[in-house]
Amino acid sequence: LTSLQRVVFASSYLIYDPTLYQFDKPQSVAVSLNESHTVLPRNLVGAAKFSHEIELRFIDQFKSSKFTTVCARIYRGYGRGSRDVISRWVRNLLLNQSITVFRPEGLFDYIYAADTAEGLIRLAEHENETGIVNLGTGHARSVQEVIDVLRQHFPGMVAHVVDSDIPYEASQADMSRYSARIGWVPEYTLESAIPEIIAFERKKLDTLESNSERTPTILVSSASRKIPLVRAMQHAARKLHPKAKVIAGDLDPAALAAHVADVFWCMPPTKEIHLAEIVQGCKERGITAILPTRDGELLFWSQYASVFVEAGIAVITSPAESISLCVDKLAFANFAKVNELAFIPAALDISAFASDTYVVKERFGAGARGIGLNLEEEAARDHAKKLEKPIFQPYIEGVEISVDAWLNAAHQVKGLVLRRRDSLLNGESQVTTTFSDPAIEAVVIKILSALKLSGPVVLQAIVTDGRILQVIECNARFGGASTTAIAAGLDSLYWSLLEAHGVDVSSYAFVRIPGEIRQVRVPFDLYFNVDDSNL
């Protein structure tokens, strides 16, 4: 790094103590935060930024360093093609959808991405400017003002103001230091920036409509025999776009899903050595989003999700850390112990806990594979010898349930549906019935949020006679019988596609159907006309 001359770190105003600028009541004037104000990061983003600031400060102590550093604490950013709230609202409005608004009285220092980039470049050019410096407009605007500007471009817009318990914010940057030392201030306002965002998002929509290659095309990987899932995805995709296609992908050229999908792709194995081939195959087929469906491939798709994003392809998956936690049943149980969650304990040694009978299962892989249930100690030890990496759990009596849920990219639970697993075959529900229980639902929301999952997930649990929830495991994917939850109102596949294609799903309400439903999974026959060419 002998050629390195300057480090400009994009930090955040979230480092400042939130008690300085958050209030129980709306404020008429924003607090101007300056570089000497108290520091107390308000969330993990702020903490991570502050940690890096400290690292740079440490490096600055060495006189032998041949480069200089400066940290720009950036305020509320927004820009074209972003996931910020203004861009999400614009996308919704262009689709003639309503928007959801929290705390319209809130005051924020909105800085446009073009100004942020200009501000950082100017800092890079001023080598003598070091330490901490604010980067905002210096002028707070209310959320209501953003709505008012949008309404000028969308006169018929519908904005739902929703009650919230979040504090009222009133913050803006004190730009005295920046303007005095750099001699520049941001130029964009909401009035000049929002039209650029609207034009950008409108062009994207027009391109999507006019270019059939970018019509939403969804890959369902490891499609195998998952006929109900493929059909549910087709329904969800065509709600997103009437010409959307669903591609069933599988290693097996004879996979039954090929007969119901719009297109079939005999895919390479989901391994790193085939990554470039898979990316290229997705590009050639115009794939815009991927839904992984098999436990064994989840980590592959999650670990390389950024590679697919760079190719313009979204992967509907949870973070790799969360998936790793869910596939390792011992780590999963230990996570619960540390976080005081209601999971069934697990151990490598049967003597770790006393129980009349035990469950023995593989530490990794599908939960039903090689499982031994309700075994006395000697039988449990014998069964463990047949497994590769066995773990032991106490056997818990009760009603086995599944919980289908959907979480957004910020790991917030949008909705969930409880269902009893009335009849099982190879670990999957053949007959399942939905039910409601607010107490259980509240516990599940806490658990799923702690696991930091995203997209469709399935939690397996036991409910004891005392209505105590004991979690068995969690699958970070759409489940074999999760179409039941869709029928009950949990539109998980549609929400996943909306989010994958850049739409804010907060305005799409979870409306659970009244009453309960029962799903019975039965084989059925398909008939196709054939000729001599495909006999």
C-alpha positions as semicolon CSV with decimal commas, in nm:
position;residue;x (nm);y (nm);z (nm)
1;L;0,000;0,000;0,000
2;T;0,292;0,235;-0,059
3;S;0,086;0,427;-0,315
4;L;-0,201;0,498;-0,073
5;Q;-0,224;0,871;-0,004
6;R;-0,568;0,936;0,138
7;V;-0,847;0,745;0,319
8;V;-1,194;0,900;0,316
9;F;-1,429;0,694;0,534
10;A;-1,806;0,720;0,481
11;S;-1,926;0,724;0,841
12;S;-2,270;0,809;0,980
13;Y;-2,448;1,056;1,205
14;L;-2,594;0,751;1,381
15;I;-2,279;0,766;1,592
16;Y;-2,413;1,065;1,787
17;D;-2,603;1,009;2,112
18;P;-2,971;0,968;2,008
19;T;-3,090;1,145;2,324
20;L;-2,963;1,464;2,159
21;Y;-3,209;1,447;1,870
22;Q;-3,488;1,196;1,952
23;F;-3,794;1,304;2,149
24;D;-4,124;1,183;2,290
25;K;-4,309;1,468;2,114
26;P;-4,276;1,633;1,771
27;Q;-4,026;1,917;1,751
28;S;-4,061;2,239;1,552
29;V;-3,685;2,291;1,518
30;A;-3,416;2,034;1,447
31;V;-3,105;1,993;1,662
32;S;-2,788;2,089;1,476
33;L;-2,535;1,820;1,559
34;N;-2,171;1,923;1,544
35;E;-1,856;1,715;1,547
36;S;-1,797;1,769;1,920
37;H;-2,136;1,641;2,033
38;T;-2,156;1,333;2,257
39;V;-2,103;0,998;2,087
40;L;-2,323;0,696;2,169
41;P;-2,408;0,485;1,860
42;R;-2,781;0,421;1,848
43;N;-2,770;0,090;1,657
44;L;-2,535;-0,167;1,503
45;V;-2,474;0,049;1,197
46;G;-2,361;0,338;1,416
47;A;-2,149;0,105;1,629
48;A;-1,975;-0,043;1,324
49;K;-1,905;0,301;1,182
50;F;-1,769;0,424;1,516
51;S;-1,546;0,119;1,547
52;H;-1,388;0,197;1,211
53;E;-1,343;0,562;1,308
54;I;-1,148;0,443;1,614
55;E;-0,931;0,221;1,397
56;L;-0,844;0,514;1,171
57;R;-0,774;0,734;1,473
58;F;-0,531;0,467;1,598
59;I;-0,350;0,458;1,263
60;D;-0,322;0,837;1,267
61;Q;-0,107;0,814;1,582
62;F;0,183;0,675;1,382
63;K;0,392;0,957;1,243
64;S;0,542;0,718;0,988
65;S;0,205;0,678;0,814
66;K;0,226;0,805;0,457
67;F;-0,144;0,865;0,412
68;T;-0,403;1,089;0,578
69;T;-0,755;1,000;0,692
70;V;-1,086;1,179;0,733
71;C;-1,424;1,048;0,849
72;A;-1,738;1,202;0,698
73;R;-2,046;1,153;0,916
74;I;-2,318;1,136;0,651
75;Y;-2,680;1,218;0,731
76;R;-3,005;1,074;0,585
77;G;-2,901;0,959;0,237
78;Y;-3,132;0,902;-0,059
79;G;-3,073;0,856;-0,430
80;R;-3,158;0,684;-0,758
81;G;-3,197;0,307;-0,752
82;S;-3,164;0,297;-0,375
83;R;-3,350;0,114;-0,099
84;D;-3,402;0,437;0,096
85;V;-3,757;0,528;0,193
86;I;-3,799;0,800;-0,073
87;S;-3,699;0,564;-0,355
88;R;-3,924;0,290;-0,217
89;W;-4,216;0,532;-0,202
90;V;-4,153;0,643;-0,560
91;R;-4,152;0,281;-0,679
92;N;-4,480;0,215;-0,502
93;L;-4,644;0,527;-0,644
94;L;-4,534;0,444;-0,998
95;L;-4,713;0,110;-0,953
96;N;-5,025;0,295;-0,832
97;Q;-4,981;0,155;-0,482
98;S;-5,034;0,332;-0,153
99;I;-4,747;0,421;0,078
100;T;-4,716;0,382;0,454
101;V;-4,589;0,674;0,661
102;F;-4,456;0,672;1,017
103;R;-4,405;0,991;1,218
104;P;-4,470;1,255;0,945
105;E;-4,357;1,520;1,195
106;G;-4,003;1,378;1,203
107;L;-3,724;1,612;1,092
108;F;-3,428;1,470;0,898
109;D;-3,132;1,609;0,708
110;Y;-3,189;1,445;0,369
111;I;-2,875;1,450;0,152
112;Y;-2,894;1,337;-0,210
113;A;-2,645;1,070;-0,323
114;A;-2,499;1,298;-0,591
115;D;-2,418;1,557;-0,325
116;T;-2,275;1,290;-0,095
117;A;-2,043;1,171;-0,371
118;E;-1,935;1,527;-0,450
119;G;-1,876;1,595;-0,081
120;L;-1,658;1,286;-0,041
121;I;-1,455;1,366;-0,353
122;R;-1,389;1,718;-0,227
123;L;-1,272;1,573;0,106
124;A;-1,038;1,341;-0,082
125;E;-0,884;1,640;-0,258
126;H;-0,823;1,833;0,068
127;E;-0,538;1,628;0,214
128;N;-0,492;1,856;0,513
129;E;-0,849;1,802;0,634
130;T;-0,840;1,514;0,886
131;G;-1,046;1,379;1,173
132;I;-1,426;1,402;1,187
133;V;-1,648;1,618;0,968
134;N;-2,026;1,628;0,915
135;L;-2,171;1,579;0,566
136;G;-2,534;1,681;0,528
137;T;-2,730;1,973;0,386
138;G;-2,748;2,155;0,719
139;H;-3,124;2,197;0,673
140;A;-3,374;1,947;0,815
141;R;-3,696;1,869;0,629
142;S;-3,998;1,694;0,773
143;V;-4,131;1,362;0,650
144;Q;-4,452;1,549;0,568
145;E;-4,256;1,778;0,335
146;V;-4,130;1,472;0,148
147;I;-4,492;1,357;0,112
148;D;-4,595;1,702;-0,011
149;V;-4,324;1,704;-0,279
150;L;-4,426;1,356;-0,393
151;R;-4,789;1,463;-0,410
152;Q;-4,695;1,732;-0,661
153;H;-4,590;1,452;-0,898
154;F;-4,855;1,198;-0,792
155;P;-5,173;1,403;-0,721
156;G;-5,382;1,093;-0,658
157;M;-5,138;0,928;-0,418
158;V;-5,271;0,755;-0,107
159;A;-5,052;0,783;0,204
160;H;-5,151;0,583;0,512
161;V;-5,019;0,738;0,832
162;V;-4,966;0,455;1,080
163;D;-4,932;0,490;1,456
164;S;-4,589;0,402;1,588
165;D;-4,402;0,391;1,918
166;I;-4,072;0,503;1,762
167;P;-3,932;0,836;1,890
168;Y;-3,972;1,159;1,699
169;E;-3,645;1,255;1,533
170;A;-3,531;1,616;1,483
171;S;-3,173;1,626;1,355
172;Q;-2,960;1,809;1,104
173;A;-2,590;1,852;1,034
174;D;-2,396;2,150;1,158
175;M;-2,202;2,212;0,836
176;S;-1,991;2,500;0,970
177;R;-1,667;2,304;0,971
178;Y;-1,717;2,152;0,627
179;S;-1,819;2,474;0,452
180;A;-1,542;2,676;0,618
181;R;-1,262;2,431;0,533
182;I;-1,382;2,287;0,204
183;G;-1,570;2,588;0,071
184;W;-1,869;2,397;-0,061
185;V;-2,219;2,297;0,052
186;P;-2,463;2,043;-0,101
187;E;-2,676;2,182;-0,382
188;Y;-2,972;1,945;-0,419
189;T;-3,305;1,992;-0,240
190;L;-3,597;1,752;-0,215
191;E;-3,768;1,956;-0,486
192;S;-3,479;1,914;-0,731
193;A;-3,375;1,557;-0,641
194;I;-3,710;1,377;-0,626
195;P;-3,791;1,443;-0,996
196;E;-3,460;1,273;-1,087
197;I;-3,553;0,970;-0,877
198;I;-3,899;0,954;-1,037
199;A;-3,749;0,974;-1,387
200;F;-3,496;0,701;-1,303
201;E;-3,755;0,463;-1,157
202;R;-4,002;0,533;-1,441
203;K;-3,734;0,448;-1,697
204;K;-3,664;0,121;-1,516
205;L;-4,033;0,030;-1,529
206;D;-4,061;0,127;-1,894
207;T;-3,756;-0,084;-1,974
208;L;-3,905;-0,379;-1,788
209;E;-4,227;-0,349;-1,984
210;S;-4,061;-0,305;-2,324
211;N;-3,778;-0,556;-2,287
212;S;-3,913;-0,910;-2,267
213;E;-3,568;-1,035;-2,157
214;R;-3,614;-0,852;-1,829
215;T;-3,967;-0,965;-1,765
216;P;-3,958;-1,121;-1,418
217;T;-3,821;-1,472;-1,458
218;I;-3,795;-1,676;-1,140
219;L;-3,573;-1,977;-1,084
220;V;-3,697;-2,235;-0,833
221;S;-3,383;-2,433;-0,759
222;S;-3,386;-2,801;-0,654
223;A;-3,743;-2,811;-0,786
224;S;-3,749;-3,193;-0,794
225;R;-4,108;-3,306;-0,713
226;K;-4,218;-2,975;-0,558
227;I;-4,519;-2,931;-0,785
228;P;-4,734;-2,725;-0,541
229;L;-4,441;-2,489;-0,477
230;V;-4,376;-2,434;-0,849
231;R;-4,742;-2,364;-0,912
232;A;-4,762;-2,127;-0,613
233;M;-4,459;-1,943;-0,749
234;Q;-4,620;-1,916;-1,092
235;H;-4,926;-1,758;-0,933
236;A;-4,712;-1,514;-0,732
237;A;-4,493;-1,425;-1,032
238;R;-4,792;-1,344;-1,252
239;K;-4,932;-1,117;-0,986
240;L;-4,604;-0,930;-1,018
241;H;-4,612;-0,926;-1,400
242;P;-4,861;-1,100;-1,633
243;K;-4,579;-1,228;-1,856
244;A;-4,358;-1,354;-1,573
245;K;-4,206;-1,702;-1,609
246;V;-4,100;-1,965;-1,358
247;I;-3,804;-2,189;-1,435
248;A;-3,769;-2,516;-1,247
249;G;-3,403;-2,597;-1,189
250;D;-3,271;-2,936;-1,082
251;L;-2,974;-3,169;-1,125
252;D;-3,205;-3,450;-1,237
253;P;-3,311;-3,414;-1,603
254;A;-3,618;-3,626;-1,519
255;A;-3,738;-3,401;-1,233
256;L;-4,117;-3,403;-1,225
257;A;-4,133;-3,025;-1,174
258;A;-4,024;-2,990;-1,537
259;H;-4,378;-3,087;-1,640
260;V;-4,546;-2,792;-1,465
261;A;-4,287;-2,513;-1,481
262;D;-4,277;-2,273;-1,775
263;V;-3,918;-2,378;-1,850
264;F;-3,690;-2,649;-1,712
265;W;-3,314;-2,613;-1,657
266;C;-3,097;-2,916;-1,582
267;M;-2,858;-2,720;-1,362
268;P;-2,497;-2,773;-1,257
269;P;-2,444;-2,864;-0,889
270;T;-2,459;-2,567;-0,651
271;K;-2,089;-2,572;-0,569
272;E;-1,830;-2,297;-0,587
273;I;-1,650;-2,454;-0,883
274;H;-1,973;-2,419;-1,085
275;L;-2,050;-2,062;-0,972
276;A;-1,949;-1,891;-1,297
277;E;-2,142;-2,150;-1,500
278;I;-2,456;-2,100;-1,288
279;V;-2,434;-1,719;-1,311
280;Q;-2,392;-1,739;-1,688
281;G;-2,682;-1,983;-1,714
282;C;-2,902;-1,745;-1,516
283;K;-2,806;-1,454;-1,744
284;E;-2,877;-1,654;-2,059
285;R;-3,224;-1,740;-1,931
286;G;-3,304;-1,385;-1,821
287;I;-3,348;-1,489;-1,458
288;T;-3,426;-1,196;-1,228
289;A;-3,475;-1,377;-0,896
290;I;-3,390;-1,714;-0,741
291;L;-3,575;-1,909;-0,471
292;P;-3,355;-2,180;-0,314
293;T;-3,564;-2,467;-0,176
294;R;-3,324;-2,730;-0,038
295;D;-3,143;-2,710;0,297
296;G;-2,817;-2,836;0,149
297;E;-2,793;-2,549;-0,103
298;L;-2,901;-2,257;0,114
299;L;-2,548;-2,161;0,219
300;F;-2,427;-2,161;-0,142
301;W;-2,694;-1,916;-0,255
302;S;-2,650;-1,696;0,051
303;Q;-2,271;-1,685;0,039
304;Y;-2,269;-1,589;-0,328
305;A;-2,582;-1,374;-0,329
306;S;-2,372;-1,062;-0,393
307;V;-2,225;-1,221;-0,707
308;F;-2,576;-1,273;-0,844
309;V;-2,682;-0,923;-0,740
310;E;-2,392;-0,784;-0,945
311;A;-2,538;-0,976;-1,239
312;G;-2,879;-0,818;-1,178
313;I;-3,026;-1,127;-1,010
314;A;-3,180;-1,123;-0,662
315;V;-3,153;-1,428;-0,436
316;I;-3,438;-1,482;-0,190
317;T;-3,237;-1,599;0,109
318;S;-3,139;-1,529;0,467
319;P;-2,788;-1,413;0,566
320;A;-2,526;-1,688;0,562
321;E;-2,468;-1,655;0,938
322;S;-2,836;-1,718;1,009
323;I;-2,849;-2,015;0,775
324;S;-2,536;-2,167;0,932
325;L;-2,700;-2,136;1,271
326;C;-3,017;-2,311;1,155
327;V;-2,849;-2,604;0,978
328;D;-2,625;-2,683;1,278
329;K;-2,871;-2,822;1,533
330;L;-2,621;-2,807;1,818
331;A;-2,527;-2,444;1,748
332;F;-2,900;-2,371;1,712
333;A;-2,973;-2,510;2,060
334;N;-2,673;-2,331;2,213
335;F;-2,787;-2,002;2,058
336;A;-3,118;-2,047;2,235
337;K;-2,947;-2,110;2,568
338;V;-2,739;-1,792;2,540
339;N;-3,039;-1,584;2,433
340;E;-3,288;-1,746;2,673
341;L;-3,516;-1,872;2,396
342;A;-3,760;-2,162;2,420
343;F;-3,566;-2,429;2,228
344;I;-3,529;-2,798;2,311
345;P;-3,169;-2,838;2,441
346;A;-2,916;-3,049;2,254
347;A;-2,576;-3,199;2,337
348;L;-2,307;-3,427;2,198
349;D;-2,310;-3,631;2,521
350;I;-2,632;-3,795;2,639
351;S;-2,531;-3,738;2,999
352;A;-2,561;-3,359;2,953
353;F;-2,921;-3,379;3,077
354;A;-3,147;-3,631;3,248
355;S;-3,455;-3,755;3,063
356;D;-3,671;-4,066;3,068
357;T;-3,632;-4,099;2,692
358;Y;-3,429;-3,926;2,422
359;V;-3,425;-3,812;2,061
360;V;-3,112;-3,890;1,859
361;K;-3,053;-3,716;1,527
362;E;-2,785;-3,598;1,289
363;R;-2,630;-3,266;1,387
364;F;-2,645;-3,146;1,026
365;G;-2,893;-3,208;0,745
366;A;-3,264;-3,273;0,721
367;G;-3,424;-3,323;1,060
368;A;-3,601;-3,651;0,981
369;R;-3,296;-3,827;0,835
370;G;-3,193;-4,117;1,058
371;I;-3,380;-3,980;1,357
372;G;-3,444;-4,197;1,664
373;L;-3,747;-4,094;1,870
374;N;-3,851;-4,167;2,228
375;L;-3,555;-4,398;2,298
376;E;-3,434;-4,505;2,640
377;E;-3,070;-4,428;2,718
378;E;-2,914;-4,755;2,605
379;A;-3,117;-4,762;2,283
380;A;-3,030;-4,397;2,222
381;R;-2,657;-4,470;2,257
382;D;-2,688;-4,765;2,017
383;H;-2,879;-4,555;1,765
384;A;-2,616;-4,281;1,780
385;K;-2,354;-4,529;1,656
386;K;-2,544;-4,550;1,325
387;L;-2,520;-4,176;1,264
388;E;-2,231;-3,966;1,131
389;K;-2,248;-3,677;1,378
390;P;-2,519;-3,754;1,635
391;I;-2,665;-3,519;1,892
392;F;-2,898;-3,599;2,181
393;Q;-3,211;-3,418;2,299
394;P;-3,468;-3,494;2,568
395;Y;-3,790;-3,635;2,426
396;I;-4,074;-3,384;2,475
397;E;-4,438;-3,492;2,468
398;G;-4,685;-3,260;2,298
399;V;-4,846;-3,146;1,975
400;E;-4,604;-3,096;1,689
401;I;-4,659;-2,773;1,498
402;S;-4,508;-2,577;1,211
403;V;-4,494;-2,201;1,187
404;D;-4,476;-2,048;0,841
405;A;-4,348;-1,692;0,852
406;W;-4,213;-1,421;0,625
407;L;-3,951;-1,164;0,723
408;N;-3,833;-0,867;0,522
409;A;-3,471;-0,786;0,442
410;A;-3,443;-0,602;0,775
411;H;-3,540;-0,929;0,956
412;Q;-3,879;-0,795;1,065
413;V;-4,167;-1,044;1,081
414;K;-4,444;-0,932;0,846
415;G;-4,675;-1,222;0,923
416;L;-4,696;-1,583;1,035
417;V;-4,939;-1,874;1,037
418;L;-4,944;-2,156;1,293
419;R;-5,046;-2,505;1,185
420;R;-5,067;-2,845;1,350
421;R;-4,883;-3,128;1,181
422;D;-5,166;-3,382;1,191
423;S;-5,006;-3,650;0,974
424;L;-4,640;-3,685;0,872
425;L;-4,452;-3,876;0,604
426;N;-4,071;-3,862;0,591
427;G;-4,076;-3,555;0,815
428;E;-4,323;-3,356;0,600
429;S;-4,685;-3,279;0,677
430;Q;-4,937;-3,475;0,472
431;V;-5,231;-3,334;0,668
432;T;-5,195;-2,999;0,839
433;T;-5,446;-2,762;1,001
434;T;-5,401;-2,394;1,078
435;F;-5,479;-2,245;1,419
436;S;-5,432;-1,918;1,605
437;D;-5,267;-1,852;1,941
438;P;-5,150;-1,494;2,014
439;A;-4,919;-1,606;2,298
440;I;-4,735;-1,857;2,079
441;E;-4,720;-1,607;1,792
442;A;-4,555;-1,348;2,018
443;V;-4,287;-1,598;2,124
444;V;-4,222;-1,699;1,763
445;I;-4,180;-1,337;1,651
446;K;-3,916;-1,288;1,921
447;I;-3,733;-1,604;1,812
448;L;-3,736;-1,530;1,439
449;S;-3,623;-1,172;1,494
450;A;-3,333;-1,294;1,709
451;L;-3,226;-1,537;1,436
452;K;-3,213;-1,247;1,184
453;L;-3,379;-1,444;0,908
454;S;-3,524;-1,310;0,583
455;G;-3,785;-1,429;0,334
456;P;-3,999;-1,742;0,384
457;V;-3,905;-1,963;0,680
458;V;-4,055;-2,260;0,866
459;L;-4,017;-2,316;1,239
460;Q;-4,084;-2,663;1,384
461;A;-4,189;-2,690;1,747
462;I;-4,369;-2,888;2,015
463;V;-4,652;-2,738;2,220
464;T;-4,675;-2,915;2,556
465;D;-4,992;-2,975;2,760
466;G;-4,921;-2,651;2,944
467;R;-4,920;-2,462;2,612
468;I;-4,546;-2,411;2,640
469;L;-4,364;-2,375;2,308
470;Q;-4,048;-2,586;2,264
471;V;-3,870;-2,517;1,934
472;I;-3,718;-2,814;1,752
473;E;-3,553;-2,650;1,450
474;C;-3,591;-2,379;1,189
475;N;-3,568;-2,415;0,810
476;A;-3,465;-2,092;0,640
477;R;-3,670;-2,167;0,329
478;F;-4,021;-2,227;0,197
479;G;-4,154;-2,552;0,343
480;G;-4,311;-2,854;0,186
481;A;-4,657;-2,766;0,320
482;S;-4,609;-2,387;0,333
483;T;-4,865;-2,340;0,058
484;T;-5,114;-2,385;0,343
485;A;-5,003;-2,053;0,488
486;I;-5,044;-1,884;0,148
487;A;-5,402;-2,007;0,141
488;A;-5,445;-1,858;0,489
489;G;-5,329;-1,514;0,369
490;L;-4,950;-1,525;0,421
491;D;-4,852;-1,419;0,068
492;S;-4,487;-1,506;0,127
493;L;-4,379;-1,586;-0,229
494;Y;-4,538;-1,269;-0,369
495;W;-4,381;-1,055;-0,098
496;S;-4,044;-1,218;-0,171
497;L;-4,074;-1,136;-0,541
498;L;-4,182;-0,779;-0,471
499;E;-3,884;-0,721;-0,243
500;A;-3,647;-0,898;-0,484
501;H;-3,759;-0,664;-0,763
502;G;-3,713;-0,349;-0,555
503;V;-4,065;-0,290;-0,428
504;D;-4,128;-0,177;-0,070
505;V;-4,359;-0,442;0,078
506;S;-4,455;-0,242;0,386
507;S;-4,776;-0,124;0,218
508;Y;-4,882;-0,482;0,138
509;A;-5,080;-0,586;0,442
510;F;-5,091;-0,935;0,587
511;V;-5,462;-1,013;0,595
512;R;-5,525;-1,351;0,753
513;I;-5,840;-1,523;0,638
514;P;-6,116;-1,568;0,897
515;G;-6,139;-1,918;1,040
516;E;-5,898;-2,205;0,984
517;I;-5,815;-2,436;0,695
518;R;-5,686;-2,788;0,657
519;Q;-5,453;-2,903;0,381
520;V;-5,441;-3,265;0,268
521;R;-5,154;-3,344;0,033
522;V;-5,246;-3,614;-0,216
523;P;-5,089;-3,736;-0,543
524;F;-5,269;-3,641;-0,862
525;D;-5,229;-3,716;-1,231
526;L;-5,132;-3,488;-1,520
527;Y;-5,216;-3,555;-1,884
528;F;-5,040;-3,411;-2,191
529;N;-5,099;-3,447;-2,562
530;V;-4,798;-3,612;-2,727
531;D;-4,692;-3,684;-3,084
532;D;-4,429;-3,900;-3,248
533;S;-4,155;-3,647;-3,169
534;N;-4,193;-3,674;-2,792
535;L;-4,324;-4,025;-2,734
